[in-house]
Amino acid sequence: MKRLLNAIRDQFELTHNEAKSALLFFVIILVNLLLYYSYSAYTVNEQSEILIEDYGKTEIPESEERKSNWVDYGSSYKKSAKKVERFSFDPNVATNEQFERLGFPKYLAKTIINYRSKGGKFKYKEDLLKIYSMKPELYADIENLVSLPSKLDKKTPDFDEHRVIAEEKPAFAPKKTFTISKFDINTADTTQLMQIKGIGKVFASRIIKYRDILGGFHSIDQVGETYGLDPTVLPELKKYAVLNTKVKKIRINDLENFRHPYLRYNQVKVIVAYRKQHGNFRNTEDLKQIKILDEATISKIEPYLEF
């Protein structure tokens, strides 16, 4: 189950809770499908039993047109078998009259001649069996009269019929090994980020958006603050990501208003009001005088402040 959850999470780039919800959703759908088909099968069987009990045996009436077009090929062959002659023949050149003398029904003789007129050719005796409606018992009677070789007598393969084109299999190209070059996390695009295992298109976009709101990362660990990102991605990211570009600073003593993810709206208002009452801030120690700011918040915002 854990492997399945991890597979769903990696495939669709979901959080652990989102993956669990998706799996539960799929299970509910599967159970509903099984119930639906079970019920359908039961109702169909029940209806079939009712129909059989009520109506018994039924016959589909055969249309008059079908009856009139029906030809009893078996009886036709039996009638002609009484008047057959025995002589060698080549099915590639035999005439309609010759076929009938050999015991071929008229429809079958006509079928063979039509086949030849369209370019068909008999190379072996057994090729006659490819003709539609050629009955095995008729073929058994005339097999020895056909002046063509048999496939069973072949000593060499028939390259016309079973031609095998031997193509040399291309050698498998060596598997490409992708080498990831180190990149600046503060200027990287989605393509560079997606080289890291566990970062797809969605998370690459989220990382860049969060980076821009922050004003840049001053530590690779900050990437782990991206919403929904698996913490196991960070160790792999640290192998290739570097910090070559500095973060954007907030000139805290000059701005009347500013925004930052580490500060709430009311905290920014208090900072500006305190500065107006007590003068410019000299360092982060002055910020500690503001009761609404705790040390953890000051520590997080410090790299982005310029006094």
Coordinates of N, CA, C and O in Angstrom, one line a residue, residues 36-202:
Y36 N -22.1 -2.8 -10.1 CA -23.0 -2.5 -11.3 C -23.0 -3.7 -12.2 O -24.1 -4.2 -12.6
Y37 N -21.8 -4.2 -12.5 CA -21.7 -5.4 -13.5 C -22.3 -6.6 -12.8 O -22.9 -7.5 -13.6
S38 N -22.1 -6.8 -11.5 CA -22.7 -8.0 -10.9 C -24.2 -7.9 -11.0 O -24.9 -8.9 -11.3
Y39 N -24.8 -6.7 -10.7 CA -26.2 -6.6 -10.7 C -26.8 -6.8 -12.2 O -27.8 -7.4 -12.4
S40 N -26.0 -6.2 -13.1 CA -26.4 -6.3 -14.5 C -26.5 -7.8 -15.0 O -27.4 -8.2 -15.7
A41 N -25.4 -8.6 -14.6 CA -25.3 -10.0 -15.0 C -26.5 -10.8 -14.4 O -27.1 -11.6 -15.0
Y42 N -26.8 -10.4 -13.1 CA -27.9 -11.1 -12.4 C -29.3 -10.8 -13.1 O -30.1 -11.8 -13.3
T43 N -29.5 -9.6 -13.4 CA -30.8 -9.2 -14.0 C -31.0 -9.8 -15.4 O -32.0 -10.3 -15.8
V44 N -29.8 -9.9 -16.2 CA -29.9 -10.5 -17.5 C -30.2 -12.0 -17.4 O -31.0 -12.5 -18.2
N45 N -29.6 -12.7 -16.5 CA -29.8 -14.1 -16.4 C -31.3 -14.4 -15.9 O -31.9 -15.3 -16.4
E46 N -31.8 -13.5 -15.0 CA -33.1 -13.6 -14.6 C -34.1 -13.4 -15.7 O -35.1 -14.2 -15.8
Q47 N -33.9 -12.4 -16.5 CA -34.8 -12.2 -17.7 C -34.7 -13.3 -18.7 O -35.8 -13.7 -19.2
S48 N -33.5 -13.9 -18.9 CA -33.4 -15.0 -19.8 C -34.2 -16.2 -19.4 O -34.9 -16.9 -20.2
E49 N -34.2 -16.5 -18.0 CA -35.0 -17.6 -17.5 C -36.5 -17.4 -17.7 O -37.2 -18.3 -18.0
I50 N -36.9 -16.1 -17.5 CA -38.3 -15.8 -17.6 C -38.8 -16.0 -19.1 O -39.8 -16.6 -19.4
L51 N -37.9 -15.5 -20.0 CA -38.3 -15.7 -21.5 C -38.4 -17.1 -21.9 O -39.3 -17.5 -22.6
I52 N -37.4 -17.9 -21.4 CA -37.4 -19.4 -21.8 C -38.6 -20.1 -21.2 O -39.3 -20.9 -21.8
E53 N -39.0 -19.7 -19.9 CA -40.1 -20.3 -19.3 C -41.4 -20.0 -20.0 O -42.3 -20.8 -20.1
D54 N -41.5 -18.7 -20.4 CA -42.8 -18.2 -20.9 C -43.0 -18.7 -22.4 O -44.1 -19.0 -22.8
Y55 N -41.9 -18.6 -23.2 CA -42.1 -18.8 -24.6 C -41.6 -20.2 -25.1 O -41.9 -20.6 -26.2
G56 N -40.7 -20.8 -24.3 CA -40.2 -22.1 -24.8 C -39.3 -21.9 -26.0 O -38.7 -20.9 -26.2
K57 N -39.3 -23.0 -26.8 CA -38.4 -22.9 -28.0 C -39.0 -22.0 -29.1 O -40.2 -22.0 -29.3
T58 N -38.2 -21.2 -29.7 CA -38.7 -20.4 -30.8 C -37.8 -20.6 -32.0 O -36.6 -21.0 -31.8
E59 N -38.3 -20.3 -33.1 CA -37.5 -20.5 -34.4 C -37.5 -19.2 -35.1 O -38.6 -18.5 -35.2
I60 N -36.4 -18.8 -35.7 CA -36.4 -17.6 -36.5 C -36.8 -18.0 -37.9 O -36.1 -18.8 -38.5
P61 N -37.9 -17.5 -38.4 CA -38.4 -17.9 -39.7 C -37.4 -17.5 -40.8 O -36.8 -16.4 -40.7
E62 N -37.2 -18.4 -41.7 CA -36.2 -18.1 -42.8 C -37.0 -17.5 -43.9 O -38.1 -17.9 -44.3
S63 N -36.4 -16.4 -44.4 CA -37.1 -15.6 -45.5 C -37.2 -16.5 -46.8 O -36.4 -17.4 -47.0
E64 N -38.2 -16.2 -47.6 CA -38.4 -16.9 -48.8 C -37.3 -16.7 -49.8 O -36.8 -17.6 -50.5
E65 N -36.7 -15.5 -49.7 CA -35.6 -15.2 -50.6 C -34.4 -16.0 -50.2 O -33.7 -16.5 -51.1
R66 N -34.2 -16.2 -48.9 CA -33.0 -17.0 -48.5 C -33.2 -18.5 -48.9 O -32.3 -19.1 -49.3
K67 N -34.5 -18.9 -48.8 CA -34.7 -20.3 -49.1 C -34.5 -20.5 -50.6 O -34.0 -21.6 -51.0
S68 N -34.9 -19.5 -51.4 CA -34.8 -19.7 -52.9 C -33.4 -19.7 -53.3 O -33.1 -20.2 -54.3
N69 N -32.5 -18.9 -52.6 CA -31.1 -18.8 -53.0 C -30.3 -19.9 -52.4 O -29.1 -20.0 -52.7
W70 N -30.8 -20.7 -51.5 CA -30.0 -21.8 -50.9 C -29.7 -22.9 -51.9 O -30.5 -23.4 -52.6
V71 N -28.5 -23.3 -51.9 CA -28.0 -24.4 -52.7 C -27.4 -25.4 -51.8 O -26.6 -25.2 -51.0
D72 N -28.0 -26.6 -52.0 CA -27.4 -27.8 -51.2 C -26.2 -28.3 -51.9 O -26.3 -29.1 -52.8
Y73 N -25.0 -27.7 -51.5 CA -23.8 -28.1 -52.1 C -23.4 -29.6 -52.0 O -22.9 -30.2 -52.8
G74 N -23.8 -30.1 -50.8 CA -23.5 -31.5 -50.5 C -24.3 -32.4 -51.5 O -23.7 -33.3 -52.1
S75 N -25.6 -32.1 -51.7 CA -26.4 -33.0 -52.6 C -25.9 -32.8 -54.0 O -26.0 -33.7 -54.8
S76 N -25.5 -31.5 -54.3 CA -25.1 -31.3 -55.7 C -23.8 -32.1 -56.0 O -23.7 -32.7 -57.1
Y77 N -22.9 -32.2 -55.0 CA -21.7 -33.0 -55.3 C -22.1 -34.4 -55.4 O -21.5 -35.2 -56.2
K78 N -23.0 -34.9 -54.5 CA -23.4 -36.3 -54.6 C -24.0 -36.7 -55.9 O -23.7 -37.8 -56.5
K79 N -24.8 -35.8 -56.5 CA -25.4 -36.1 -57.8 C -24.4 -36.2 -58.9 O -24.4 -37.1 -59.7
S80 N -23.4 -35.2 -58.8 CA -22.4 -35.2 -59.9 C -21.4 -36.3 -59.7 O -20.8 -36.7 -60.7
A81 N -21.3 -36.8 -58.5 CA -20.3 -37.8 -58.2 C -20.6 -39.1 -59.0 O -19.7 -39.9 -59.2
K82 N -21.9 -39.3 -59.3 CA -22.3 -40.5 -60.0 C -21.8 -40.5 -61.5 O -21.6 -41.5 -62.1
K83 N -21.4 -39.3 -62.1 CA -21.1 -39.3 -63.5 C -19.7 -38.8 -63.7 O -19.3 -38.3 -64.8
V84 N -18.8 -38.9 -62.7 CA -17.5 -38.3 -62.8 C -16.6 -39.1 -63.7 O -16.8 -40.3 -63.9
E85 N -15.6 -38.4 -64.3 CA -14.6 -39.1 -65.1 C -13.2 -38.9 -64.4 O -13.1 -38.0 -63.5
R86 N -12.3 -39.7 -64.8 CA -11.0 -39.6 -64.1 C -9.9 -39.3 -65.2 O -9.7 -40.1 -66.1
F87 N -9.3 -38.1 -65.1 CA -8.2 -37.8 -66.0 C -7.4 -36.6 -65.3 O -7.9 -35.9 -64.5
S88 N -6.1 -36.6 -65.7 CA -5.3 -35.6 -65.1 C -5.6 -34.2 -65.6 O -6.0 -34.0 -66.8
F89 N -5.5 -33.2 -64.8 CA -5.8 -31.8 -65.2 C -5.0 -30.8 -64.4 O -4.5 -31.1 -63.3
D90 N -4.8 -29.7 -65.0 CA -4.1 -28.6 -64.4 C -5.2 -27.5 -64.1 O -5.8 -26.9 -65.0
P91 N -5.4 -27.2 -62.8 CA -6.4 -26.2 -62.4 C -6.2 -24.8 -63.0 O -7.1 -24.0 -63.0
N92 N -5.0 -24.6 -63.5 CA -4.6 -23.3 -64.0 C -5.2 -23.1 -65.4 O -5.3 -21.9 -65.9
V93 N -5.5 -24.2 -66.1 CA -5.9 -24.1 -67.5 C -7.1 -24.9 -67.8 O -7.7 -24.8 -68.9
A94 N -7.6 -25.7 -66.9 CA -8.8 -26.5 -67.1 C -10.0 -25.6 -67.4 O -10.2 -24.5 -66.9
T95 N -10.9 -26.2 -68.3 CA -12.1 -25.4 -68.7 C -13.2 -25.7 -67.7 O -13.2 -26.7 -66.9
N96 N -14.3 -25.0 -67.8 CA -15.5 -25.2 -67.0 C -16.0 -26.6 -67.2 O -16.4 -27.3 -66.3
E97 N -16.1 -27.0 -68.5 CA -16.6 -28.3 -68.9 C -15.8 -29.5 -68.3 O -16.3 -30.5 -67.8
Q98 N -14.4 -29.3 -68.3 CA -13.6 -30.3 -67.7 C -13.8 -30.4 -66.2 O -13.8 -31.5 -65.6
F99 N -13.9 -29.3 -65.5 CA -14.2 -29.3 -64.1 C -15.5 -30.1 -63.8 O -15.5 -30.9 -62.8
E100 N -16.5 -29.9 -64.5 CA -17.8 -30.5 -64.3 C -17.7 -32.0 -64.6 O -18.3 -32.9 -63.9
R101 N -16.9 -32.4 -65.6 CA -16.7 -33.8 -65.9 C -16.0 -34.5 -64.8 O -16.2 -35.7 -64.5
L102 N -15.1 -33.8 -64.1 CA -14.4 -34.4 -62.9 C -15.2 -34.4 -61.7 O -14.8 -35.0 -60.7
G103 N -16.4 -33.9 -61.7 CA -17.3 -34.0 -60.5 C -17.4 -32.7 -59.8 O -18.0 -32.6 -58.7
F104 N -16.8 -31.6 -60.3 CA -16.9 -30.3 -59.6 C -18.3 -29.8 -59.8 O -18.9 -29.8 -60.9
P105 N -19.0 -29.3 -58.8 CA -20.3 -28.6 -58.9 C -20.1 -27.4 -59.8 O -19.0 -26.8 -59.9
K106 N -21.2 -27.0 -60.5 CA -21.1 -25.8 -61.4 C -20.6 -24.6 -60.7 O -19.8 -23.8 -61.2
Y107 N -21.2 -24.3 -59.5 CA -20.8 -23.1 -58.7 C -19.3 -23.1 -58.4 O -18.6 -22.1 -58.4
L108 N -18.7 -24.3 -58.1 CA -17.3 -24.4 -57.7 C -16.4 -24.2 -58.9 O -15.4 -23.5 -58.9
A109 N -16.8 -24.8 -60.1 CA -16.1 -24.6 -61.3 C -16.0 -23.1 -61.7 O -15.0 -22.6 -62.1
K110 N -17.2 -22.4 -61.6 CA -17.2 -21.0 -61.9 C -16.4 -20.2 -60.9 O -15.7 -19.2 -61.3
T111 N -16.4 -20.6 -59.7 CA -15.5 -19.8 -58.7 C -14.1 -19.9 -59.0 O -13.3 -19.0 -58.9
I112 N -13.6 -21.1 -59.4 CA -12.2 -21.3 -59.8 C -11.8 -20.5 -61.0 O -10.8 -19.9 -61.0
I113 N -12.7 -20.5 -62.0 CA -12.4 -19.7 -63.2 C -12.4 -18.2 -62.9 O -11.5 -17.5 -63.4
N114 N -13.3 -17.8 -62.1 CA -13.3 -16.3 -61.7 C -12.0 -16.0 -60.9 O -11.4 -14.9 -61.1
Y115 N -11.6 -16.9 -60.1 CA -10.3 -16.7 -59.3 C -9.1 -16.5 -60.3 O -8.3 -15.7 -60.1
R116 N -9.1 -17.4 -61.3 CA -8.0 -17.3 -62.3 C -8.1 -16.0 -63.1 O -7.1 -15.4 -63.4
S117 N -9.3 -15.6 -63.4 CA -9.4 -14.4 -64.2 C -9.0 -13.1 -63.5 O -8.7 -12.1 -64.1
K118 N -8.9 -13.2 -62.2 CA -8.5 -12.0 -61.3 C -7.0 -12.1 -61.0 O -6.5 -11.4 -60.2
G119 N -6.3 -13.1 -61.7 CA -4.9 -13.2 -61.5 C -4.5 -14.3 -60.5 O -3.3 -14.4 -60.2
G120 N -5.4 -15.0 -60.0 CA -5.1 -16.1 -59.1 C -4.4 -17.2 -59.8 O -4.6 -17.5 -61.0
K121 N -3.5 -17.9 -59.1 CA -2.7 -19.0 -59.7 C -2.5 -20.1 -58.6 O -2.3 -19.8 -57.5
F122 N -2.6 -21.3 -59.1 CA -2.4 -22.5 -58.3 C -0.9 -23.0 -58.5 O -0.6 -23.4 -59.6
K123 N -0.2 -23.0 -57.4 CA 1.2 -23.5 -57.5 C 1.3 -24.9 -57.0 O 2.2 -25.7 -57.5
Y124 N 0.5 -25.3 -56.0 CA 0.6 -26.6 -55.5 C -0.9 -27.2 -55.4 O -1.9 -26.4 -55.5
K125 N -0.9 -28.5 -55.3 CA -2.3 -29.1 -55.2 C -3.1 -28.5 -54.1 O -4.3 -28.3 -54.3
E126 N -2.4 -28.4 -53.0 CA -3.1 -27.9 -51.8 C -3.7 -26.5 -51.9 O -4.6 -26.1 -51.1
D127 N -3.3 -25.8 -53.0 CA -3.8 -24.4 -53.2 C -5.3 -24.5 -53.5 O -6.0 -23.5 -53.3
L128 N -5.8 -25.6 -54.0 CA -7.2 -25.7 -54.3 C -8.1 -25.6 -53.1 O -9.3 -25.2 -53.1
L129 N -7.5 -26.0 -51.9 CA -8.3 -25.9 -50.7 C -8.5 -24.4 -50.2 O -9.4 -24.2 -49.4
K130 N -7.8 -23.5 -50.9 CA -8.0 -22.1 -50.5 C -9.3 -21.5 -51.2 O -9.8 -20.5 -50.8
I131 N -9.8 -22.3 -52.2 CA -11.0 -21.8 -52.9 C -12.2 -22.0 -51.9 O -12.4 -23.1 -51.3
Y132 N -13.0 -21.0 -51.8 CA -14.2 -21.0 -51.0 C -15.1 -22.1 -51.4 O -15.4 -22.3 -52.6
S133 N -15.6 -22.9 -50.5 CA -16.6 -24.0 -50.8 C -16.0 -25.3 -51.4 O -16.7 -26.2 -51.8
M134 N -14.6 -25.3 -51.5 CA -14.0 -26.6 -51.9 C -14.1 -27.6 -50.7 O -13.5 -27.4 -49.7
K135 N -14.9 -28.6 -50.9 CA -15.1 -29.6 -49.9 C -13.9 -30.6 -49.8 O -13.4 -31.0 -50.8
P136 N -13.5 -30.9 -48.5 CA -12.4 -31.8 -48.4 C -12.6 -33.2 -49.0 O -11.7 -33.8 -49.6
E137 N -13.9 -33.7 -49.1 CA -14.1 -35.0 -49.7 C -13.9 -34.9 -51.2 O -13.4 -35.9 -51.8
L138 N -14.3 -33.8 -51.8 CA -14.0 -33.6 -53.2 C -12.5 -33.6 -53.5 O -12.0 -34.2 -54.5
Y139 N -11.8 -32.8 -52.7 CA -10.4 -32.6 -52.9 C -9.7 -34.0 -52.8 O -8.8 -34.3 -53.5
A140 N -10.2 -34.8 -51.8 CA -9.5 -36.1 -51.6 C -9.7 -37.0 -52.8 O -8.8 -37.8 -53.2
D141 N -10.9 -36.8 -53.6 CA -11.1 -37.6 -54.7 C -10.2 -37.2 -55.9 O -9.8 -38.1 -56.7
I142 N -10.0 -36.0 -56.1 CA -9.2 -35.5 -57.3 C -7.8 -35.1 -57.0 O -7.1 -34.7 -57.9
E143 N -7.3 -35.3 -55.7 CA -6.0 -34.9 -55.4 C -4.9 -35.6 -56.3 O -4.0 -34.9 -56.8
N144 N -5.0 -36.9 -56.5 CA -4.1 -37.6 -57.4 C -4.1 -37.2 -58.8 O -3.3 -37.6 -59.6
L145 N -5.2 -36.6 -59.2 CA -5.4 -36.2 -60.6 C -4.8 -34.8 -61.0 O -4.7 -34.5 -62.2
V146 N -4.5 -34.0 -59.9 CA -4.0 -32.7 -60.2 C -2.6 -32.7 -60.6 O -1.7 -33.3 -59.9
S147 N -2.3 -32.2 -61.8 CA -0.9 -32.3 -62.3 C -0.1 -31.1 -61.8 O 0.5 -30.3 -62.6
L148 N 0.0 -31.0 -60.5 CA 0.8 -30.0 -59.8 C 1.6 -30.7 -58.7 O 1.1 -31.7 -58.1
P149 N 2.7 -30.1 -58.3 CA 3.4 -30.7 -57.2 C 2.7 -30.5 -55.9 O 1.8 -29.6 -55.7
S150 N 3.0 -31.3 -54.9 CA 2.5 -31.2 -53.5 C 3.4 -30.5 -52.6 O 4.7 -30.6 -52.7
K151 N 2.9 -29.7 -51.7 CA 3.8 -29.1 -50.7 C 4.5 -30.1 -49.9 O 5.6 -29.8 -49.4
L152 N 3.9 -31.2 -49.7 CA 4.6 -32.3 -48.8 C 5.8 -32.8 -49.5 O 6.7 -33.4 -48.8
D153 N 5.9 -32.7 -50.9 CA 7.1 -33.2 -51.6 C 8.3 -32.2 -51.6 O 9.3 -32.5 -52.2
K154 N 8.0 -31.0 -51.1 CA 9.1 -30.0 -51.2 C 10.3 -30.3 -50.4 O 10.1 -30.8 -49.2
K155 N 11.4 -30.1 -50.9 CA 12.7 -30.4 -50.2 C 13.4 -29.0 -49.8 O 14.2 -29.0 -49.0
T156 N 12.9 -28.0 -50.5 CA 13.5 -26.7 -50.3 C 12.4 -25.7 -49.9 O 11.2 -25.9 -50.3
P157 N 12.6 -24.8 -49.1 CA 11.6 -23.9 -48.7 C 11.0 -23.0 -49.8 O 11.8 -22.8 -50.8
D158 N 9.8 -22.7 -49.7 CA 9.1 -21.9 -50.8 C 9.3 -20.4 -50.4 O 8.6 -19.9 -49.6
F159 N 10.3 -19.8 -51.1 CA 10.7 -18.5 -50.8 C 9.6 -17.5 -51.3 O 9.6 -16.4 -50.8
D160 N 8.8 -17.9 -52.3 CA 7.8 -17.0 -52.8 C 6.7 -16.8 -51.8 O 6.1 -15.8 -51.6
E161 N 6.4 -17.9 -51.1 CA 5.2 -17.9 -50.2 C 5.7 -17.6 -48.8 O 4.9 -16.9 -48.0
H162 N 6.8 -18.1 -48.4 CA 7.3 -17.8 -47.0 C 8.6 -17.1 -47.0 O 9.6 -17.6 -46.5
R163 N 8.6 -16.0 -47.7 CA 9.9 -15.2 -47.8 C 10.1 -14.5 -46.5 O 9.3 -13.8 -45.9
V164 N 11.3 -14.7 -46.0 CA 11.7 -14.0 -44.7 C 12.8 -13.1 -45.0 O 13.8 -13.4 -45.6
I165 N 12.5 -11.8 -44.7 CA 13.5 -10.8 -45.0 C 14.4 -10.7 -43.7 O 13.9 -10.2 -42.7
A166 N 15.6 -11.1 -43.9 CA 16.5 -11.1 -42.7 C 17.2 -9.8 -42.6 O 17.9 -9.4 -43.5
E167 N 16.8 -9.1 -41.6 CA 17.4 -7.8 -41.4 C 18.2 -7.8 -40.2 O 17.9 -8.3 -39.2
E168 N 19.3 -7.2 -40.4 CA 20.3 -7.2 -39.3 C 19.7 -6.2 -38.2 O 19.4 -5.1 -38.5
K169 N 19.6 -6.8 -37.0 CA 19.0 -5.9 -35.9 C 20.0 -4.8 -35.6 O 21.2 -5.1 -35.4
P170 N 19.5 -3.7 -35.5 CA 20.4 -2.6 -35.2 C 20.9 -2.7 -33.7 O 20.2 -3.1 -32.8
A171 N 22.2 -2.5 -33.6 CA 22.7 -2.6 -32.3 C 22.1 -1.5 -31.4 O 21.9 -0.4 -31.8
F172 N 21.8 -1.9 -30.2 CA 21.3 -0.9 -29.2 C 22.3 0.2 -28.9 O 23.4 -0.1 -28.6
A173 N 21.8 1.4 -29.1 CA 22.6 2.5 -28.7 C 22.9 2.5 -27.2 O 22.0 2.2 -26.5
P174 N 24.1 2.9 -26.8 CA 24.3 2.9 -25.4 C 23.4 3.9 -24.7 O 23.1 4.9 -25.2
K175 N 23.0 3.5 -23.5 CA 22.0 4.3 -22.8 C 22.7 5.6 -22.4 O 23.8 5.7 -21.9
K176 N 22.0 6.7 -22.8 CA 22.5 8.0 -22.5 C 22.5 8.3 -21.0 O 21.6 8.0 -20.3
T177 N 23.6 8.7 -20.5 CA 23.7 9.1 -19.1 C 23.7 10.6 -19.0 O 24.5 11.3 -19.6
F178 N 22.7 11.1 -18.3 CA 22.5 12.5 -18.2 C 23.3 13.1 -17.1 O 23.1 12.6 -15.9
T179 N 24.1 14.0 -17.4 CA 24.9 14.7 -16.3 C 24.3 16.0 -16.0 O 24.1 16.8 -16.9
I180 N 24.0 16.3 -14.8 CA 23.3 17.5 -14.4 C 24.4 18.5 -13.9 O 25.2 18.2 -13.0
S181 N 24.4 19.6 -14.6 CA 25.4 20.7 -14.2 C 24.9 21.4 -13.0 O 23.6 21.6 -12.9
K182 N 25.8 21.9 -12.2 CA 25.3 22.8 -11.1 C 24.7 24.0 -11.6 O 25.0 24.6 -12.7
F183 N 23.7 24.5 -10.9 CA 22.9 25.7 -11.3 C 22.6 26.6 -10.1 O 22.5 26.1 -9.0
D184 N 22.4 27.9 -10.4 CA 22.1 28.9 -9.4 C 20.6 28.7 -9.1 O 19.8 28.9 -10.0
I185 N 20.3 28.4 -7.9 CA 18.9 28.2 -7.5 C 18.0 29.5 -7.7 O 16.8 29.4 -7.9
N186 N 18.7 30.6 -7.6 CA 18.0 31.9 -7.7 C 17.8 32.4 -9.1 O 17.1 33.4 -9.3
T187 N 18.4 31.7 -10.1 CA 18.1 32.1 -11.5 C 17.7 30.9 -12.3 O 17.4 31.0 -13.5
A188 N 17.6 29.7 -11.7 CA 17.2 28.5 -12.4 C 15.8 28.6 -13.0 O 14.9 29.2 -12.4
D189 N 15.6 28.0 -14.2 CA 14.2 27.9 -14.8 C 13.7 26.5 -14.5 O 14.3 25.7 -13.9
T190 N 12.4 26.3 -15.0 CA 11.7 25.0 -14.7 C 12.5 23.9 -15.3 O 12.5 22.8 -14.8
T191 N 13.1 24.0 -16.5 CA 13.8 22.9 -17.2 C 15.0 22.4 -16.3 O 15.2 21.2 -16.1
Q192 N 15.7 23.3 -15.7 CA 16.8 23.0 -14.8 C 16.3 22.3 -13.6 O 16.9 21.3 -13.1
L193 N 15.3 22.8 -13.0 CA 14.7 22.2 -11.7 C 14.2 20.8 -12.0 O 14.3 19.9 -11.1
M194 N 13.6 20.6 -13.2 CA 13.0 19.3 -13.5 C 14.0 18.2 -13.7 O 13.6 17.0 -13.8
Q195 N 15.3 18.5 -13.8 CA 16.3 17.5 -13.9 C 16.4 16.8 -12.5 O 17.0 15.6 -12.5
I196 N 16.0 17.4 -11.5 CA 16.1 16.8 -10.1 C 15.0 15.8 -9.9 O 13.8 16.1 -10.2
K197 N 15.3 14.6 -9.5 CA 14.4 13.5 -9.2 C 13.4 14.0 -8.2 O 13.7 14.4 -7.1
G198 N 12.1 13.9 -8.5 CA 11.0 14.3 -7.6 C 10.5 15.6 -7.9 O 9.5 16.0 -7.2
I199 N 11.1 16.4 -8.8 CA 10.6 17.7 -9.2 C 10.0 17.6 -10.6 O 10.8 17.5 -11.5
G200 N 8.7 17.7 -10.7 CA 8.1 17.8 -12.0 C 7.8 19.2 -12.4 O 8.2 20.2 -11.8
K201 N 7.0 19.3 -13.5 CA 6.7 20.7 -14.0 C 5.9 21.5 -13.0 O 6.2 22.7 -12.8
V202 N 5.0 20.9 -12.2 CA 4.1 21.6 -11.3 C 5.0 22.2 -10.1 O 4.9 23.3 -9.8

